[in-house]
Amino acid sequence: MNTHGNVVAAEHKFATKSELDLIKAVQGGDKQAYNTLYHQYIGQVYGLCYRLTGEKALAEDAAQEVFIQLWRKIGNFRGQSKFSTWLHTVTSNVTISYIRKQKGWVQKMFNIEDSAAMNEEADASSSSVDLESYVVRLPERARIVFVLHAIEGYRHEEIATMTNMAVGSSKSQFHRAKQLLEEWMKDE
Amino acid sequence: MSKARIEASLNEKIAELKKDKQPERDLWPGIELAISKEDFSGLQHSRVERRKKYLAVAAVVMFGFIGWFTISPQFVLLTGDDLVASLSAQHEAQKHELLVKLRSQPALTENWQDQLAELDDAANAIKLALENDPNNMALLKMLQSVHQQQISIIERVHSPKWSQI
């Protein structure tokens, strides 16, 4: 048992070390290493982008933007936290700012939320409707807050800073999202 | 379903949620293209920056030379007879300007013009000596000293009495 524990710890240490080597190579401008890093993390990045944007095409563009920004910012990573945690923050910030840029001027001026998605039926390809298809139907602000707080574990204070909204608004958006999801699930 | 059950089900779904999701299209070519363009423009940018630095250095050097030639032409461009002529011309201009400026003020002594004339004679004697030895630094310094004495006399005799106390 103890030997197994040591092996697991050693494997984890090895993985961390090889990842750090990879990151150092990327910091040195190695594009091949960056391609490896991309394949390692695209699932995590795209998954978060998709839940935040609620649209496949927008999520793909946002994920590309994340990896372009990451190439510029990776020099700032000093290894003080886990790379995945750091990348997570970069992804959230870049995607939120990407969503803001993509919003039309009408939405910007009148703060109209897209309600079309709300009226769409959830993807019922599987017998049990999965949470993700509900989440992407949520209105934009409620969706972002729900994803960041309930799924990704950010505090409302952090979300408020990331999204430029008041802490109270973050909390009320979260309750709104929860209410909508529970309502939809009731009809399941 | 009861509210509590729905909430429990929601929490269950959140816990079960698979976070990784693969995009339908390959995003790497677009990323690679963007970062390659960035590297190229970065390279171009650094080239432009380097060129700007060279231009700035060249401009500083050029202005330095121009400034040096403009500010001290007598020491750089002129030698011998030309230098003496230039020093004399500059002194005459300075003396004339000072006399015009102090014209309205009464002179404190009667013989200040005689003193100037004596110093003029001394300057002429030095200039004569410089004709034979135009680059003699000792003679050039003496000439400058005589000129300076003339300026001092003009200023002194025209300054108000209270400033001499």
CSV table of C-alpha atoms in Angstrom, one decimal:
chain,number,residue,atom,x,y,z
A,1,MET,CA,0.0,0.0,0.0
A,2,ASN,CA,2.8,2.3,1.1
A,3,THR,CA,4.8,1.3,-2.0
A,4,HIS,CA,1.8,1.9,-4.2
A,5,GLY,CA,1.4,5.4,-2.6
A,6,ASN,CA,5.1,6.2,-3.3
A,7,VAL,CA,4.7,5.1,-6.9
A,8,VAL,CA,1.7,7.3,-7.4
A,9,ALA,CA,3.5,10.3,-5.8
A,10,ALA,CA,6.5,9.7,-7.9
A,11,GLU,CA,4.4,9.5,-11.1
A,12,HIS,CA,2.6,12.7,-10.1
A,13,LYS,CA,6.0,14.4,-9.5
A,14,PHE,CA,7.3,13.1,-12.8
A,15,ALA,CA,4.2,14.4,-14.6
A,16,THR,CA,4.5,17.8,-12.9
A,17,LYS,CA,8.2,18.0,-13.8
A,18,SER,CA,7.7,17.1,-17.4
A,19,GLU,CA,4.8,19.6,-17.7
A,20,LEU,CA,7.1,22.3,-16.2
A,21,ASP,CA,9.8,21.4,-18.8
A,22,LEU,CA,7.1,21.7,-21.5
A,23,ILE,CA,6.1,25.1,-20.2
A,24,LYS,CA,9.7,26.3,-20.0
A,25,ALA,CA,10.1,25.2,-23.7
A,26,VAL,CA,7.0,27.1,-24.6
A,27,GLN,CA,8.3,30.2,-22.7
A,28,GLY,CA,11.4,29.9,-24.8
A,29,GLY,CA,9.3,30.1,-28.0
A,30,ASP,CA,9.2,26.4,-28.9
A,31,LYS,CA,6.1,26.0,-31.1
A,32,GLN,CA,6.3,22.2,-31.1
A,33,ALA,CA,6.1,22.2,-27.3
A,34,TYR,CA,3.1,24.6,-27.5
A,35,ASN,CA,1.3,22.2,-29.9
A,36,THR,CA,1.8,19.5,-27.3
A,37,LEU,CA,0.5,21.8,-24.5
A,38,TYR,CA,-2.5,22.7,-26.7
A,39,HIS,CA,-3.4,19.0,-27.2
A,40,GLN,CA,-3.1,18.5,-23.5
A,41,TYR,CA,-5.4,21.3,-22.5
A,42,ILE,CA,-7.8,22.0,-25.4
A,43,GLY,CA,-10.5,19.9,-23.9
A,44,GLN,CA,-10.4,21.8,-20.6
A,45,VAL,CA,-10.2,25.2,-22.3
A,46,TYR,CA,-12.9,24.5,-24.9
A,47,GLY,CA,-15.2,22.9,-22.3
A,48,LEU,CA,-15.1,26.1,-20.2
A,49,CYS,CA,-15.5,28.3,-23.3
A,50,TYR,CA,-18.5,26.4,-24.5
A,51,ARG,CA,-20.3,26.6,-21.1
A,52,LEU,CA,-19.5,30.3,-20.8
A,53,THR,CA,-20.5,31.3,-24.4
A,54,GLY,CA,-23.3,28.8,-24.8
A,55,GLU,CA,-22.5,28.5,-28.6
A,56,LYS,CA,-20.2,26.0,-30.3
A,57,ALA,CA,-18.9,28.5,-33.0
A,58,LEU,CA,-18.3,31.2,-30.4
A,59,ALA,CA,-16.7,28.8,-28.1
A,60,GLU,CA,-14.3,27.6,-30.8
A,61,ASP,CA,-13.3,31.2,-31.6
A,62,ALA,CA,-12.9,32.0,-27.9
A,63,ALA,CA,-10.7,28.9,-27.4
A,64,GLN,CA,-8.5,30.0,-30.2
A,65,GLU,CA,-8.3,33.5,-28.7
A,66,VAL,CA,-7.4,31.9,-25.3
A,67,PHE,CA,-4.4,30.0,-26.9
A,68,ILE,CA,-3.3,33.1,-28.8
A,69,GLN,CA,-3.3,35.1,-25.6
A,70,LEU,CA,-1.7,32.3,-23.7
A,71,TRP,CA,1.3,32.3,-26.1
A,72,ARG,CA,1.8,36.0,-25.2
A,73,LYS,CA,1.1,35.6,-21.5
A,74,ILE,CA,2.8,32.3,-20.7
A,75,GLY,CA,6.0,34.2,-19.8
A,76,ASN,CA,4.1,35.4,-16.7
A,77,PHE,CA,3.6,31.9,-15.4
A,78,ARG,CA,6.1,31.4,-12.6
A,79,GLY,CA,5.1,28.0,-11.4
A,80,GLN,CA,3.8,29.2,-8.1
A,81,SER,CA,0.4,27.6,-8.7
A,82,LYS,CA,-0.8,24.6,-10.8
A,83,PHE,CA,-0.6,25.4,-14.5
A,84,SER,CA,-4.2,24.1,-15.0
A,85,THR,CA,-5.5,26.6,-12.3
A,86,TRP,CA,-3.6,29.5,-13.9
A,87,LEU,CA,-4.8,28.5,-17.4
A,88,HIS,CA,-8.3,28.3,-16.0
A,89,THR,CA,-8.2,31.9,-14.9
A,90,VAL,CA,-6.7,33.0,-18.2
A,91,THR,CA,-9.5,31.1,-20.1
A,92,SER,CA,-12.3,32.6,-18.0
A,93,ASN,CA,-11.0,36.2,-18.4
A,94,VAL,CA,-10.2,35.9,-22.1
A,95,THR,CA,-13.6,34.3,-22.8
A,96,ILE,CA,-15.6,36.9,-20.8
A,97,SER,CA,-13.8,39.7,-22.6
A,98,TYR,CA,-14.4,37.9,-25.9
A,99,ILE,CA,-18.1,37.6,-25.2
A,100,ARG,CA,-18.2,41.3,-24.4
A,101,LYS,CA,-16.5,42.2,-27.7
A,102,GLN,CA,-18.9,40.0,-29.7
A,103,LYS,CA,-22.1,41.5,-28.2
A,104,GLY,CA,-23.8,43.8,-30.6
A,105,TRP,CA,-24.1,47.5,-29.9
A,106,VAL,CA,-27.9,47.2,-29.3
A,107,GLN,CA,-27.2,44.7,-26.5
A,108,LYS,CA,-24.5,46.9,-25.2
A,109,MET,CA,-26.7,50.0,-25.2
A,110,PHE,CA,-29.9,48.4,-23.8
A,111,ASN,CA,-28.4,45.4,-22.0
A,112,ILE,CA,-30.8,43.0,-23.8
A,113,GLU,CA,-30.1,39.4,-23.1
A,114,ASP,CA,-30.6,36.8,-25.7
A,115,SER,CA,-33.7,34.9,-24.7
A,116,ALA,CA,-34.0,32.9,-28.0
A,117,ALA,CA,-31.9,30.1,-26.5
A,118,MET,CA,-34.1,30.0,-23.4
A,119,ASN,CA,-37.1,29.1,-25.6
A,120,GLU,CA,-35.3,26.3,-27.4
A,121,GLU,CA,-35.8,22.7,-26.4
A,122,ALA,CA,-32.9,21.1,-24.6
A,123,ASP,CA,-31.0,18.5,-26.6
A,124,ALA,CA,-32.9,15.4,-25.8
A,125,SER,CA,-30.7,13.0,-27.8
A,126,SER,CA,-30.1,11.0,-24.6
A,127,SER,CA,-32.8,9.7,-22.4
A,128,SER,CA,-31.7,11.8,-19.5
A,129,VAL,CA,-31.1,15.4,-20.5
A,130,ASP,CA,-27.6,16.5,-19.4
A,131,LEU,CA,-26.9,19.6,-17.4
A,132,GLU,CA,-24.7,21.1,-20.1
A,133,SER,CA,-27.6,21.4,-22.5
A,134,TYR,CA,-29.6,23.2,-19.9
A,135,VAL,CA,-26.7,25.5,-18.9
A,136,VAL,CA,-26.2,26.7,-22.5
A,137,ARG,CA,-29.9,27.7,-22.6
A,138,LEU,CA,-29.5,30.1,-19.7
A,139,PRO,CA,-29.5,33.9,-20.3
A,140,GLU,CA,-25.9,35.2,-20.8
A,141,ARG,CA,-25.2,36.8,-17.4
A,142,ALA,CA,-27.0,34.1,-15.5
A,143,ARG,CA,-25.1,31.4,-17.4
A,144,ILE,CA,-21.6,33.0,-16.9
A,145,VAL,CA,-22.2,33.4,-13.1
A,146,PHE,CA,-23.6,29.9,-12.8
A,147,VAL,CA,-20.7,28.3,-14.7
A,148,LEU,CA,-18.1,30.3,-12.7
A,149,HIS,CA,-19.7,29.8,-9.3
A,150,ALA,CA,-21.4,26.4,-9.3
A,151,ILE,CA,-19.2,24.5,-11.8
A,152,GLU,CA,-15.8,26.2,-11.6
A,153,GLY,CA,-15.9,27.1,-7.9
A,154,TYR,CA,-15.2,30.9,-8.1
A,155,ARG,CA,-16.5,33.1,-5.2
A,156,HIS,CA,-19.1,35.8,-6.0
A,157,GLU,CA,-16.4,38.5,-5.2
A,158,GLU,CA,-14.1,37.0,-7.8
A,159,ILE,CA,-16.9,36.8,-10.3
A,160,ALA,CA,-17.8,40.4,-9.7
A,161,THR,CA,-14.2,41.4,-10.5
A,162,MET,CA,-14.0,39.3,-13.6
A,163,THR,CA,-17.3,40.4,-15.0
A,164,ASN,CA,-17.4,44.0,-13.8
A,165,MET,CA,-20.7,43.5,-12.0
A,166,ALA,CA,-21.6,44.1,-8.4
A,167,VAL,CA,-21.3,41.2,-5.9
A,168,GLY,CA,-25.1,41.5,-5.3
A,169,SER,CA,-25.8,41.2,-9.0
A,170,SER,CA,-23.6,38.1,-9.2
A,171,LYS,CA,-25.6,36.5,-6.4
A,172,SER,CA,-29.0,37.4,-7.9
A,173,GLN,CA,-27.9,36.1,-11.4
A,174,PHE,CA,-26.9,32.9,-9.7
A,175,HIS,CA,-30.3,32.5,-8.1
A,176,ARG,CA,-32.0,33.3,-11.3
A,177,ALA,CA,-29.9,30.6,-13.1
A,178,LYS,CA,-30.7,28.1,-10.4
A,179,GLN,CA,-34.4,28.8,-10.5
A,180,LEU,CA,-34.5,28.4,-14.3
A,181,LEU,CA,-32.6,25.2,-14.2
A,182,GLU,CA,-34.8,23.7,-11.4
A,183,GLU,CA,-37.8,24.7,-13.4
A,184,TRP,CA,-36.6,23.0,-16.5
A,185,MET,CA,-35.5,19.9,-14.6
A,186,LYS,CA,-39.0,19.7,-13.0
A,187,ASP,CA,-40.4,19.0,-16.4
A,188,GLU,CA,-37.9,16.3,-17.1
B,1,MET,CA,-40.5,16.3,-7.9
B,2,SER,CA,-40.1,18.2,-4.7
B,3,LYS,CA,-37.9,21.3,-4.5
B,4,ALA,CA,-35.3,19.6,-2.3
B,5,ARG,CA,-35.1,16.6,-4.6
B,6,ILE,CA,-34.7,18.9,-7.6
B,7,GLU,CA,-31.9,20.8,-5.9
B,8,ALA,CA,-30.2,17.5,-4.9
B,9,SER,CA,-30.5,16.4,-8.5
B,10,LEU,CA,-29.0,19.6,-9.8
B,11,ASN,CA,-26.0,19.3,-7.4
B,12,GLU,CA,-25.6,15.7,-8.5
B,13,LYS,CA,-25.5,16.7,-12.2
B,14,ILE,CA,-23.0,19.5,-11.4
B,15,ALA,CA,-20.7,16.9,-9.7
B,16,GLU,CA,-21.1,14.5,-12.6
B,17,LEU,CA,-20.5,17.1,-15.3
B,18,LYS,CA,-17.6,16.1,-17.5
B,19,LYS,CA,-15.5,19.3,-17.8
B,20,ASP,CA,-13.5,18.3,-20.8
B,21,LYS,CA,-15.1,18.8,-24.2
B,22,GLN,CA,-13.4,18.6,-27.6
B,23,PRO,CA,-14.2,21.1,-30.3
B,24,GLU,CA,-15.6,19.8,-33.6
B,25,ARG,CA,-13.0,21.4,-35.8
B,26,ASP,CA,-9.2,21.5,-35.4
B,27,LEU,CA,-8.3,24.9,-33.9
B,28,TRP,CA,-4.6,24.5,-34.0
B,29,PRO,CA,-4.0,25.8,-37.6
B,30,GLY,CA,-5.6,29.1,-36.8
B,31,ILE,CA,-3.7,29.5,-33.6
B,32,GLU,CA,-0.4,28.6,-35.3
B,33,LEU,CA,-1.0,31.1,-38.0
B,34,ALA,CA,-1.8,33.9,-35.5
B,35,ILE,CA,1.2,33.3,-33.3
B,36,SER,CA,3.5,33.0,-36.4
B,37,LYS,CA,2.1,36.3,-37.7
B,38,GLU,CA,2.7,37.8,-34.3
B,39,ASP,CA,6.3,36.6,-34.2
B,40,PHE,CA,6.9,38.0,-37.7
B,41,SER,CA,5.3,41.4,-36.8
B,42,GLY,CA,7.3,41.3,-33.5
B,43,LEU,CA,10.5,40.8,-35.5
B,44,GLN,CA,9.5,43.6,-37.8
B,45,HIS,CA,8.6,45.7,-34.8
B,46,SER,CA,12.0,45.1,-33.2
B,47,ARG,CA,13.7,45.9,-36.6
B,48,VAL,CA,11.8,49.1,-36.8
B,49,GLU,CA,12.7,49.9,-33.2
B,50,ARG,CA,16.3,49.2,-33.8
B,51,ARG,CA,16.3,51.4,-36.9
B,52,LYS,CA,14.6,54.2,-34.9
B,53,LYS,CA,17.4,53.9,-32.3
B,54,TYR,CA,20.1,54.2,-34.9
B,55,LEU,CA,18.3,57.2,-36.4
B,56,ALA,CA,18.0,58.8,-33.0
B,57,VAL,CA,21.7,58.2,-32.3
B,58,ALA,CA,22.7,59.6,-35.7
B,59,ALA,CA,20.5,62.7,-35.1
B,60,VAL,CA,22.1,63.3,-31.7
B,61,VAL,CA,25.6,63.0,-33.2
B,62,MET,CA,24.6,65.3,-36.1
B,63,PHE,CA,23.1,67.9,-33.8
B,64,GLY,CA,26.1,67.6,-31.5
B,65,PHE,CA,28.4,68.5,-34.3
B,66,ILE,CA,26.2,71.3,-35.6
B,67,GLY,CA,26.0,72.7,-32.0
B,68,TRP,CA,29.7,72.4,-31.5
B,69,PHE,CA,30.5,74.2,-34.8
B,70,THR,CA,27.8,76.9,-34.0
B,71,ILE,CA,28.6,77.6,-30.4
B,72,SER,CA,32.4,77.7,-30.6
B,73,PRO,CA,33.3,78.5,-34.2
B,74,GLN,CA,36.4,80.5,-33.3
B,75,PHE,CA,38.1,77.5,-31.7
B,76,VAL,CA,37.1,74.9,-34.2
B,77,LEU,CA,36.9,76.5,-37.6
B,78,LEU,CA,39.2,79.5,-37.2
B,79,THR,CA,42.9,79.7,-36.8
B,80,GLY,CA,45.6,82.3,-37.1
B,81,ASP,CA,44.6,85.7,-38.6
B,82,ASP,CA,41.0,84.7,-39.1
B,83,LEU,CA,40.8,83.8,-35.4
B,84,VAL,CA,42.2,87.2,-34.3
B,85,ALA,CA,39.8,89.0,-36.7
B,86,SER,CA,36.9,87.1,-35.4
B,87,LEU,CA,37.8,87.8,-31.7
B,88,SER,CA,38.2,91.5,-32.5
B,89,ALA,CA,34.9,91.7,-34.4
B,90,GLN,CA,33.0,89.9,-31.5
B,91,HIS,CA,34.6,92.2,-29.0
B,92,GLU,CA,33.7,95.3,-31.0
B,93,ALA,CA,30.1,94.2,-31.3
B,94,GLN,CA,29.9,93.4,-27.6
B,95,LYS,CA,31.5,96.8,-26.7
B,96,HIS,CA,29.1,98.7,-29.0
B,97,GLU,CA,26.1,96.9,-27.6
B,98,LEU,CA,27.1,97.7,-24.1
B,99,LEU,CA,27.8,101.4,-24.8
B,100,VAL,CA,24.4,101.8,-26.5
B,101,LYS,CA,22.7,100.1,-23.5
B,102,LEU,CA,24.5,102.3,-20.9
B,103,ARG,CA,24.2,105.5,-23.0
B,104,SER,CA,21.6,107.1,-20.7
B,105,GLN,CA,23.6,106.5,-17.5
B,106,PRO,CA,26.2,109.0,-16.5
B,107,ALA,CA,29.8,107.9,-16.3
B,108,LEU,CA,31.4,107.9,-12.8
B,109,THR,CA,34.9,109.0,-14.0
B,110,GLU,CA,36.1,111.4,-16.6
B,111,ASN,CA,39.0,109.4,-18.1
B,112,TRP,CA,37.3,106.1,-18.8
B,113,GLN,CA,37.5,106.7,-22.6
B,114,ASP,CA,41.3,107.4,-22.2
B,115,GLN,CA,41.6,104.1,-20.4
B,116,LEU,CA,39.7,102.4,-23.2
B,117,ALA,CA,42.0,104.0,-25.7
B,118,GLU,CA,45.1,102.8,-23.8
B,119,LEU,CA,43.7,99.3,-23.8
B,120,ASP,CA,43.0,99.6,-27.6
B,121,ASP,CA,46.7,100.4,-28.1
B,122,ALA,CA,47.6,97.4,-26.1
B,123,ALA,CA,45.2,95.2,-28.1
B,124,ASN,CA,46.7,96.6,-31.4
B,125,ALA,CA,50.3,95.8,-30.2
B,126,ILE,CA,49.2,92.2,-29.4
B,127,LYS,CA,47.5,91.9,-32.8
B,128,LEU,CA,50.7,93.1,-34.4
B,129,ALA,CA,52.6,90.4,-32.6
B,130,LEU,CA,50.0,87.8,-33.6
B,131,GLU,CA,50.6,88.7,-37.3
B,132,ASN,CA,54.0,87.1,-36.9
B,133,ASP,CA,52.9,84.3,-34.7
B,134,PRO,CA,49.1,83.8,-35.4
B,135,ASN,CA,48.7,80.6,-33.3
B,136,ASN,CA,50.5,81.8,-30.2
B,137,MET,CA,48.1,80.9,-27.4
B,138,ALA,CA,49.7,83.2,-24.8
B,139,LEU,CA,49.2,86.2,-27.1
B,140,LEU,CA,45.6,85.1,-27.9
B,141,LYS,CA,44.9,84.9,-24.2
B,142,MET,CA,46.4,88.4,-23.6
B,143,LEU,CA,44.2,89.8,-26.3
B,144,GLN,CA,41.1,88.2,-24.7
B,145,SER,CA,42.2,89.6,-21.4
B,146,VAL,CA,42.5,93.2,-22.8
B,147,HIS,CA,39.1,92.9,-24.3
B,148,GLN,CA,37.7,91.7,-21.0
B,149,GLN,CA,39.3,94.7,-19.2
B,150,GLN,CA,37.6,97.1,-21.6
B,151,ILE,CA,34.2,95.5,-21.0
B,152,SER,CA,34.8,95.7,-17.2
B,153,ILE,CA,35.7,99.4,-17.4
B,154,ILE,CA,32.6,100.3,-19.4
B,155,GLU,CA,30.3,98.4,-17.0
B,156,ARG,CA,32.0,99.8,-13.9
B,157,VAL,CA,32.0,103.4,-14.8
B,158,HIS,CA,28.3,103.3,-15.8
B,159,SER,CA,27.0,101.3,-12.9
B,160,PRO,CA,25.0,103.3,-10.2
B,161,LYS,CA,26.9,104.5,-7.1
B,162,TRP,CA,24.9,102.4,-4.7
B,163,SER,CA,25.9,99.2,-6.4
B,164,GLN,CA,29.6,100.0,-5.8
B,165,ILE,CA,29.3,100.3,-2.1
